[in-house]
């Protein structure tokens, strides 16, 4: 089915505008709107939002107090407006009573016509169907007339009760009655003005108390200042020790990595040496059989040392080999470009989020392992202290090229 129509047949109401941010300029404009009856509702909504957001502080308190005072002044205007509407309502009730009296008079005339039509000298000349309709119309008109009459009687009873109350108040005539709503509005306005003055006096007292407290803070003893300086110095010392600890921890991790590489190299070299010794033993037996033991054995020993040294050099070259494929070269180029425009470095998560836009399959671990394999091109530094500690990668190729 179709969606229900909007109330009044018009388009859907637009959402309320967003509340602007507080500033001294906006507050000055809002203070003027609070004094304008046509803009008061919109302005007080903004004022409430600012107060709830916590915009009131020592600097803005006077400006907010002035706006709150404007809101209080609007109470008097509202009470006067209410009194005006009550007067209009009384006049409307009087107009309605007069109109209802005229309507009731015409109902009486219509009912009289129906009653005359039902008398015998006229009734006998109507047909059966006409008589039925006239009888129905007569009953319906009498019911409506009775209802209007009862409503009018009710209004008159209310007026009599009001007149009775006025007589008890010694009010001689209706024109001399005091407008109680206006008096109530005036009394309320006076009370609010009195409260406003009292609150303003309290505000001045609070301001004096704050000034006294500030004066006491200005005259703090030199001993307290010295303690604050000592505490600040100790905090700086602790932060420095934490930074040193992180640096030592990083160096320890690097040494552990170097130790693991050395162990792996030693194990590989021992395995190769064992194989060569086996080959040497077999060659030695063969040489002794042929009668050339001493010279050939020396040649084999020289060959063994050369092979071991060559294997060690191959391992070193293998570890220092930075790139394995053209893709790694592309990654290194892109990462270098990215870090070059970030001179203060970037953490691995930031770098990974950038690289994923180019290669969705790449992982943060893959990027970090690639960076670690190129220590002369990329370096890792620690920034921050404690909870703000962060590891960042930086491009160091311009310094590394000088050490190669």
Short mmCIF file of C-alpha atoms in Angstrom, two decimals:
data_model
loop_
_atom_site.label_atom_id
_atom_site.label_comp_id
_atom_site.label_asym_id
_atom_site.label_seq_id
_atom_site.Cartn_x
_atom_site.Cartn_y
_atom_site.Cartn_z
CA UNK A 1 0.00 0.00 0.00
CA UNK A 2 0.94 3.65 -0.35
CA UNK A 3 2.84 5.36 2.43
CA UNK A 4 0.65 7.44 4.78
CA UNK A 5 0.40 11.11 3.85
CA UNK A 6 2.20 13.66 5.95
CA UNK A 7 0.19 15.66 8.44
CA UNK A 8 -1.35 18.72 6.78
CA UNK A 9 -0.67 17.30 3.30
CA UNK A 10 2.76 18.97 3.12
CA UNK A 11 6.23 17.46 2.63
CA UNK A 12 8.12 15.72 5.44
CA UNK A 13 9.64 18.09 7.98
CA UNK A 14 13.32 18.82 7.44
CA UNK A 15 15.74 17.56 10.14
CA UNK A 16 16.78 20.14 12.72
CA UNK A 17 19.95 22.06 11.79
CA UNK A 18 23.21 21.00 13.42
CA UNK A 19 24.23 22.97 16.52
CA UNK A 20 27.16 25.25 15.72
CA UNK A 21 30.33 25.14 17.83
CA UNK A 22 30.73 27.67 20.64
CA UNK A 23 32.84 30.76 20.12
CA UNK A 24 32.72 34.25 21.58
CA UNK A 25 31.42 35.60 18.26
CA UNK A 26 28.65 32.97 18.03
CA UNK A 27 27.74 33.60 21.67
CA UNK A 28 27.34 37.33 20.99
CA UNK A 29 24.99 36.55 18.07
CA UNK A 30 23.06 34.06 20.21
CA UNK A 31 22.61 36.65 22.98
CA UNK A 32 20.80 38.91 20.48
CA UNK A 33 18.60 36.05 19.26
CA UNK A 34 17.54 35.30 22.85
CA UNK A 35 16.05 38.80 23.00
CA UNK A 36 14.03 38.24 19.81
CA UNK A 37 10.67 36.50 20.43
CA UNK A 38 10.65 34.98 16.93
CA UNK A 39 14.11 33.42 17.37
CA UNK A 40 13.98 32.56 21.08
CA UNK A 41 13.05 28.86 20.70
CA UNK A 42 15.89 28.21 18.26
CA UNK A 43 18.39 30.19 20.33
CA UNK A 44 17.61 28.54 23.68
CA UNK A 45 18.09 25.11 22.07
CA UNK A 46 21.64 26.13 21.10
CA UNK A 47 22.27 27.56 24.60
CA UNK A 48 21.16 24.30 26.25
CA UNK A 49 23.41 22.27 23.92
CA UNK A 50 26.46 24.44 24.72
CA UNK A 51 25.93 24.16 28.47
CA UNK A 52 25.49 20.37 28.26
CA UNK A 53 28.65 20.11 26.13
CA UNK A 54 30.65 21.76 28.93
CA UNK A 55 31.42 25.05 27.21
CA UNK A 56 31.01 26.98 30.49
CA UNK A 57 34.39 27.77 32.04
CA UNK A 58 36.07 30.57 33.97
CA UNK A 59 36.57 32.61 30.81
CA UNK A 60 33.08 32.20 29.35
CA UNK A 61 31.06 32.18 32.61
CA UNK A 62 30.04 35.86 32.46
CA UNK A 63 28.88 35.54 28.85
CA UNK A 64 26.84 32.43 29.68
CA UNK A 65 25.40 34.12 32.77
CA UNK A 66 24.17 37.00 30.60
CA UNK A 67 22.47 34.55 28.22
CA UNK A 68 20.85 32.66 31.09
CA UNK A 69 19.61 36.00 32.43
CA UNK A 70 18.07 36.73 29.01
CA UNK A 71 16.29 33.39 29.18
CA UNK A 72 14.91 34.37 32.59
CA UNK A 73 13.69 37.71 31.21
CA UNK A 74 11.72 35.80 28.59
CA UNK A 75 9.58 34.35 31.41
CA UNK A 76 7.99 37.76 31.94
CA UNK A 77 7.19 38.05 28.23
CA UNK A 78 5.63 34.59 28.28
CA UNK A 79 3.39 35.48 31.23
CA UNK A 80 2.25 38.68 29.50
CA UNK A 81 1.59 36.68 26.35
CA UNK A 82 -0.45 34.19 28.35
CA UNK A 83 -2.50 37.01 29.87
CA UNK A 84 -3.18 38.37 26.37
CA UNK A 85 -4.32 34.96 25.16
CA UNK A 86 -6.58 34.57 28.19
CA UNK A 87 -8.20 37.91 27.38
CA UNK A 88 -8.66 36.78 23.77
CA UNK A 89 -10.16 33.54 25.04
CA UNK A 90 -12.67 35.45 27.19
CA UNK A 91 -13.65 37.55 24.20
CA UNK A 92 -13.94 34.45 22.02
CA UNK A 93 -16.16 32.80 24.66
CA UNK A 94 -18.42 35.87 24.67
CA UNK A 95 -18.61 35.85 20.87
CA UNK A 96 -19.37 32.13 20.90
CA UNK A 97 -22.16 32.63 23.46
CA UNK A 98 -23.75 35.36 21.33
CA UNK A 99 -23.50 33.24 18.20
CA UNK A 100 -24.96 30.23 20.03
CA UNK A 101 -27.91 32.38 21.18
CA UNK A 102 -28.66 33.37 17.56
CA UNK A 103 -28.39 29.74 16.42
CA UNK A 104 -30.74 28.60 19.18
CA UNK A 105 -33.31 31.27 18.18
CA UNK A 106 -33.34 29.96 14.61
CA UNK A 107 -33.65 26.36 15.86
CA UNK A 108 -36.75 27.43 17.85
CA UNK A 109 -38.25 28.96 14.70
CA UNK A 110 -37.59 25.79 12.68
CA UNK A 111 -39.12 23.56 15.37
CA UNK A 112 -42.16 25.88 15.45
CA UNK A 113 -42.61 25.36 11.69
CA UNK A 114 -42.55 21.57 12.14
CA UNK A 115 -45.02 21.76 15.02
CA UNK A 116 -47.41 23.91 12.94
CA UNK A 117 -47.14 21.44 10.07
CA UNK A 118 -48.27 18.56 12.31
CA UNK A 119 -51.53 20.28 13.29
CA UNK A 120 -54.65 18.69 11.71
CA UNK A 121 -55.64 21.49 9.33
CA UNK A 122 -52.24 21.17 7.58
CA UNK A 123 -51.33 17.57 8.43
CA UNK A 124 -54.34 16.07 6.59
CA UNK A 125 -53.21 17.46 3.26
CA UNK A 126 -49.75 15.80 3.31
CA UNK A 127 -49.19 12.30 1.90
CA UNK A 128 -48.14 9.41 4.07
CA UNK A 129 -44.49 9.59 2.89
CA UNK A 130 -44.42 13.38 3.40
CA UNK A 131 -45.81 13.01 6.92
CA UNK A 132 -43.09 10.44 7.73
CA UNK A 133 -40.31 12.75 6.55
CA UNK A 134 -41.73 15.78 8.39
CA UNK A 135 -41.96 13.74 11.61
CA UNK A 136 -38.32 12.58 11.29
CA UNK A 137 -37.10 16.13 10.58
CA UNK A 138 -39.08 17.49 13.56
CA UNK A 139 -37.57 14.97 16.01
CA UNK A 140 -34.05 15.58 14.73
CA UNK A 141 -34.43 19.37 14.98
CA UNK A 142 -35.84 19.12 18.51
CA UNK A 143 -32.83 17.00 19.60
CA UNK A 144 -30.38 19.51 18.14
CA UNK A 145 -32.29 22.44 19.68
CA UNK A 146 -32.23 20.78 23.11
CA UNK A 147 -28.49 20.16 22.84
CA UNK A 148 -27.74 23.79 21.89
CA UNK A 149 -30.03 25.01 24.67
CA UNK A 150 -28.28 22.84 27.25
CA UNK A 151 -24.83 24.08 26.11
CA UNK A 152 -25.97 27.72 26.33
CA UNK A 153 -27.40 27.13 29.81
CA UNK A 154 -24.09 25.63 30.90
CA UNK A 155 -22.18 28.72 29.71
CA UNK A 156 -24.59 30.98 31.59
CA UNK A 157 -24.25 28.93 34.78
CA UNK A 158 -20.45 29.30 34.58
CA UNK A 159 -20.81 33.06 34.16
CA UNK A 160 -23.14 33.22 37.17
CA UNK A 161 -20.60 31.33 39.26
CA UNK A 162 -17.84 33.71 38.16
CA UNK A 163 -20.04 36.70 38.98
CA UNK A 164 -20.73 35.17 42.38
CA UNK A 165 -17.00 34.84 43.01
CA UNK A 166 -16.48 38.44 41.94
CA UNK A 167 -19.18 39.63 44.36
CA UNK A 168 -17.49 37.79 47.21
CA UNK A 169 -14.34 39.73 46.32
CA UNK A 170 -16.31 43.02 46.63
CA UNK A 171 -15.97 43.76 42.90
CA UNK A 172 -19.00 46.02 42.14
CA UNK A 173 -18.99 45.68 38.34
CA UNK A 174 -17.52 43.41 35.71
CA UNK A 175 -15.47 46.28 34.23
CA UNK A 176 -13.81 46.87 37.60
CA UNK A 177 -12.63 43.28 37.98
CA UNK A 178 -8.89 42.98 38.40
CA UNK A 179 -7.11 40.88 35.80
CA UNK A 180 -5.73 38.17 38.07
CA UNK A 181 -3.52 36.72 35.35
CA UNK A 182 -1.80 40.05 34.77
CA UNK A 183 -1.26 40.50 38.54
CA UNK A 184 0.14 36.97 38.77
CA UNK A 185 2.49 37.70 35.88
CA UNK A 186 3.65 40.93 37.51
CA UNK A 187 4.20 39.24 40.88
CA UNK A 188 6.15 36.41 39.25
CA UNK A 189 8.30 38.88 37.31
CA UNK A 190 9.12 40.79 40.50
CA UNK A 191 10.02 37.56 42.27
CA UNK A 192 12.27 36.48 39.40
CA UNK A 193 13.98 39.88 39.35
CA UNK A 194 14.61 39.62 43.09
CA UNK A 195 16.02 36.11 42.66
CA UNK A 196 18.20 37.34 39.80
CA UNK A 197 19.69 40.08 41.98
CA UNK A 198 20.32 37.58 44.77
CA UNK A 199 22.02 35.14 42.40
CA UNK A 200 24.13 37.97 40.98
CA UNK A 201 25.27 38.86 44.50
CA UNK A 202 26.20 35.20 45.11
CA UNK A 203 28.16 35.21 41.86
CA UNK A 204 30.14 38.26 43.00
CA UNK A 205 30.87 36.55 46.31
CA UNK A 206 32.11 33.44 44.49
CA UNK A 207 34.33 35.61 42.29
CA UNK A 208 35.88 37.26 45.36
CA UNK A 209 36.51 33.80 46.88
CA UNK A 210 38.23 32.64 43.68
CA UNK A 211 40.44 35.74 43.66
CA UNK A 212 41.45 35.03 47.25
CA UNK A 213 42.36 31.45 46.35
CA UNK A 214 44.44 32.62 43.40
CA UNK A 215 46.23 35.08 45.64
CA UNK A 216 47.11 32.28 48.07
CA UNK A 217 48.45 30.17 45.21
CA UNK A 218 50.67 33.04 44.05
CA UNK A 219 52.25 33.20 47.53
CA UNK A 220 53.17 29.54 47.71
CA UNK A 221 56.41 28.95 49.57
CA UNK A 222 59.74 28.48 47.79
CA UNK A 223 60.00 25.05 49.39
CA UNK A 224 56.96 23.82 47.48
CA UNK A 225 58.38 25.18 44.23
CA UNK A 226 61.64 23.34 44.95
CA UNK A 227 59.74 20.09 45.51
CA UNK A 228 57.94 20.51 42.20
CA UNK A 229 61.24 21.05 40.41
CA UNK A 230 62.74 17.97 42.07
CA UNK A 231 59.73 15.88 41.09
CA UNK A 232 59.97 17.09 37.50
CA UNK A 233 63.70 16.28 37.43
CA UNK A 234 63.04 12.76 38.77
CA UNK A 235 60.36 12.19 36.14
CA UNK A 236 62.75 13.27 33.39
CA UNK A 237 65.45 10.96 34.82
CA UNK A 238 63.06 8.01 34.86
CA UNK A 239 62.05 8.70 31.27
CA UNK A 240 65.71 8.84 30.23
CA UNK A 241 66.44 5.50 31.98
CA UNK A 242 63.42 3.94 30.24
CA UNK A 243 64.75 5.13 26.87
CA UNK A 244 68.20 3.71 27.66
CA UNK A 245 66.63 0.41 28.69
CA UNK A 246 64.78 0.21 25.39
CA UNK A 247 67.99 0.95 23.47
CA UNK A 248 69.88 -1.78 25.38
CA UNK A 249 67.02 -4.22 24.77
CA UNK A 250 67.16 -3.49 21.04
CA UNK A 251 70.96 -4.03 20.99
CA UNK A 252 70.50 -7.31 22.89
CA UNK A 253 67.98 -8.51 20.33
CA UNK A 254 70.41 -7.65 17.52
CA UNK A 255 73.22 -9.55 19.28
CA UNK A 256 70.94 -12.56 19.72
CA UNK A 257 70.18 -12.50 16.01
CA UNK A 258 73.89 -12.31 15.16
CA UNK A 259 74.63 -15.19 17.56
CA UNK A 260 71.98 -17.38 15.90
CA UNK A 261 73.49 -16.65 12.49
CA UNK A 262 76.99 -17.49 13.77
CA UNK A 263 75.76 -20.79 15.23
CA UNK A 264 74.09 -21.69 11.96
CA UNK A 265 77.29 -20.86 10.05
CA UNK A 266 79.41 -22.92 12.46
CA UNK A 267 77.08 -25.90 12.18
CA UNK A 268 77.14 -25.72 8.39
CA UNK A 269 80.93 -25.38 8.32
CA UNK A 270 81.39 -28.37 10.68
CA UNK A 271 79.17 -30.51 8.49
CA UNK A 272 81.13 -29.53 5.38
CA UNK A 273 84.43 -30.13 7.18
CA UNK A 274 83.29 -33.60 8.19
CA UNK A 275 82.47 -34.46 4.60
CA UNK A 276 85.81 -33.16 3.37
CA UNK A 277 87.66 -35.10 6.10
CA UNK A 278 85.98 -38.26 4.91
CA UNK A 279 87.04 -37.45 1.38
CA UNK A 280 90.57 -36.72 2.65
CA UNK A 281 90.73 -40.05 4.43
CA UNK A 282 89.74 -41.89 1.28
CA UNK A 283 92.22 -39.93 -0.84
CA UNK A 284 94.96 -40.52 1.72
CA UNK A 285 94.47 -44.28 1.56
CA UNK A 286 94.52 -44.10 -2.19
CA UNK A 287 97.72 -42.00 -2.21
CA UNK A 288 99.50 -44.35 0.22
CA UNK A 289 98.63 -47.18 -2.08
CA UNK A 290 100.21 -45.31 -4.98
CA UNK A 291 103.24 -44.17 -2.92
CA UNK A 292 102.64 -40.41 -2.95
CA UNK A 293 101.47 -39.91 0.64
CA UNK A 294 103.07 -36.62 1.80
CA UNK A 295 102.69 -34.31 -1.18
CA UNK A 296 99.14 -35.31 -2.08
CA UNK A 297 97.97 -35.10 1.54
CA UNK A 298 99.18 -31.51 1.71
CA UNK A 299 97.36 -30.70 -1.49
CA UNK A 300 94.13 -32.16 -0.08
CA UNK A 301 94.53 -30.15 3.18
CA UNK A 302 94.98 -26.93 1.18
CA UNK A 303 91.90 -27.82 -0.87
CA UNK A 304 89.90 -28.47 2.30
CA UNK A 305 90.74 -25.08 3.82
CA UNK A 306 89.95 -23.32 0.54
CA UNK A 307 86.57 -25.05 0.26
CA UNK A 308 85.66 -24.18 3.87
CA UNK A 309 86.62 -20.53 3.32
CA UNK A 310 84.68 -20.47 0.06
CA UNK A 311 81.59 -21.94 1.77
CA UNK A 312 81.84 -19.32 4.54
CA UNK A 313 82.04 -16.53 1.97
CA UNK A 314 79.05 -17.98 0.13
CA UNK A 315 77.03 -17.99 3.40
CA UNK A 316 77.95 -14.37 4.10
CA UNK A 317 77.04 -13.37 0.56
CA UNK A 318 73.78 -15.32 0.82
CA UNK A 319 72.80 -13.51 4.06
CA UNK A 320 73.63 -10.08 2.68
CA UNK A 321 71.79 -10.73 -0.59
CA UNK A 322 68.91 -8.20 -0.39
CA UNK A 323 66.66 -9.16 -3.28
CA UNK A 324 65.36 -12.54 -4.45
CA UNK A 325 63.02 -11.48 -7.28
CA UNK A 326 61.91 -8.55 -9.40
CA UNK A 327 58.82 -8.23 -7.18
CA UNK A 328 61.03 -7.60 -4.14
CA UNK A 329 62.85 -4.90 -6.12
CA UNK A 330 59.50 -3.28 -6.89
CA UNK A 331 58.47 -3.48 -3.23
CA UNK A 332 61.77 -1.95 -2.10
CA UNK A 333 61.33 0.92 -4.56
CA UNK A 334 57.77 1.63 -3.44
CA UNK A 335 58.65 1.39 0.27
CA UNK A 336 61.67 3.68 -0.23
CA UNK A 337 59.51 6.27 -1.97
CA UNK A 338 56.92 6.09 0.83
CA UNK A 339 59.48 6.42 3.65
CA UNK A 340 61.35 9.19 1.81
CA UNK A 341 58.29 11.46 2.16
CA UNK A 342 57.95 10.43 5.83
CA UNK A 343 61.28 11.67 7.28
CA UNK A 344 60.14 10.89 10.84
CA UNK A 345 59.43 7.26 9.93
CA UNK A 346 56.28 5.12 9.93
CA UNK A 347 55.21 2.09 11.94
CA UNK A 348 54.67 -1.25 10.22
CA UNK A 349 50.85 -0.99 10.43
CA UNK A 350 50.83 2.37 8.62
CA UNK A 351 53.24 1.04 5.97
CA UNK A 352 51.19 -2.16 5.55
CA UNK A 353 47.91 -0.21 5.09
CA UNK A 354 49.59 1.76 2.28
CA UNK A 355 51.09 -1.32 0.59
CA UNK A 356 47.77 -3.22 0.73
CA UNK A 357 46.26 -0.65 -1.62
CA UNK A 358 48.79 -1.82 -4.23
CA UNK A 359 48.97 -5.53 -3.30
CA UNK A 360 46.07 -6.87 -1.24
CA UNK A 361 47.83 -10.23 -0.64
CA UNK A 362 50.94 -8.81 1.04
CA UNK A 363 51.26 -9.27 4.83
CA UNK A 364 52.79 -7.01 7.48
CA UNK A 365 55.22 -9.79 8.44
CA UNK A 366 56.42 -10.13 4.84
CA UNK A 367 57.15 -6.38 4.68
CA UNK A 368 58.96 -6.38 8.03
CA UNK A 369 61.16 -9.38 7.10
CA UNK A 370 62.12 -7.63 3.85
CA UNK A 371 63.09 -4.46 5.75
CA UNK A 372 65.14 -6.45 8.28
CA UNK A 373 67.17 -8.07 5.46
CA UNK A 374 68.37 -4.64 4.29
CA UNK A 375 69.93 -3.00 7.38
CA UNK A 376 71.94 -0.49 5.29
CA UNK A 377 68.78 0.67 3.55
CA UNK A 378 66.20 0.63 6.36
CA UNK A 379 66.54 1.06 10.11
CA UNK A 380 64.11 0.70 12.99
CA UNK A 381 63.87 3.29 15.79
CA UNK A 382 61.83 3.56 18.99
CA UNK A 383 59.85 6.72 19.79
CA UNK A 384 57.79 7.67 22.84
CA UNK A 385 57.86 6.40 26.41
CA UNK A 386 55.75 3.85 28.27
CA UNK A 387 52.26 3.44 26.82
CA UNK A 388 53.15 5.75 23.88
CA UNK A 389 56.17 3.63 22.83
CA UNK A 390 56.20 2.97 19.10
CA UNK A 391 58.58 1.27 16.63
CA UNK A 392 59.09 3.16 13.38
CA UNK A 393 60.98 2.27 10.19
CA UNK A 394 63.09 4.95 8.49
CA UNK A 395 64.95 5.13 5.18
CA UNK A 396 68.73 5.22 5.82
CA UNK A 397 70.00 4.40 2.32
CA UNK A 398 71.62 7.83 1.93
CA UNK A 399 73.79 7.12 4.98
CA UNK A 400 74.18 3.39 4.23
CA UNK A 401 75.66 4.01 0.76
CA UNK A 402 78.63 5.69 2.43
CA UNK A 403 79.50 2.54 4.46
CA UNK A 404 79.43 0.05 1.57
#
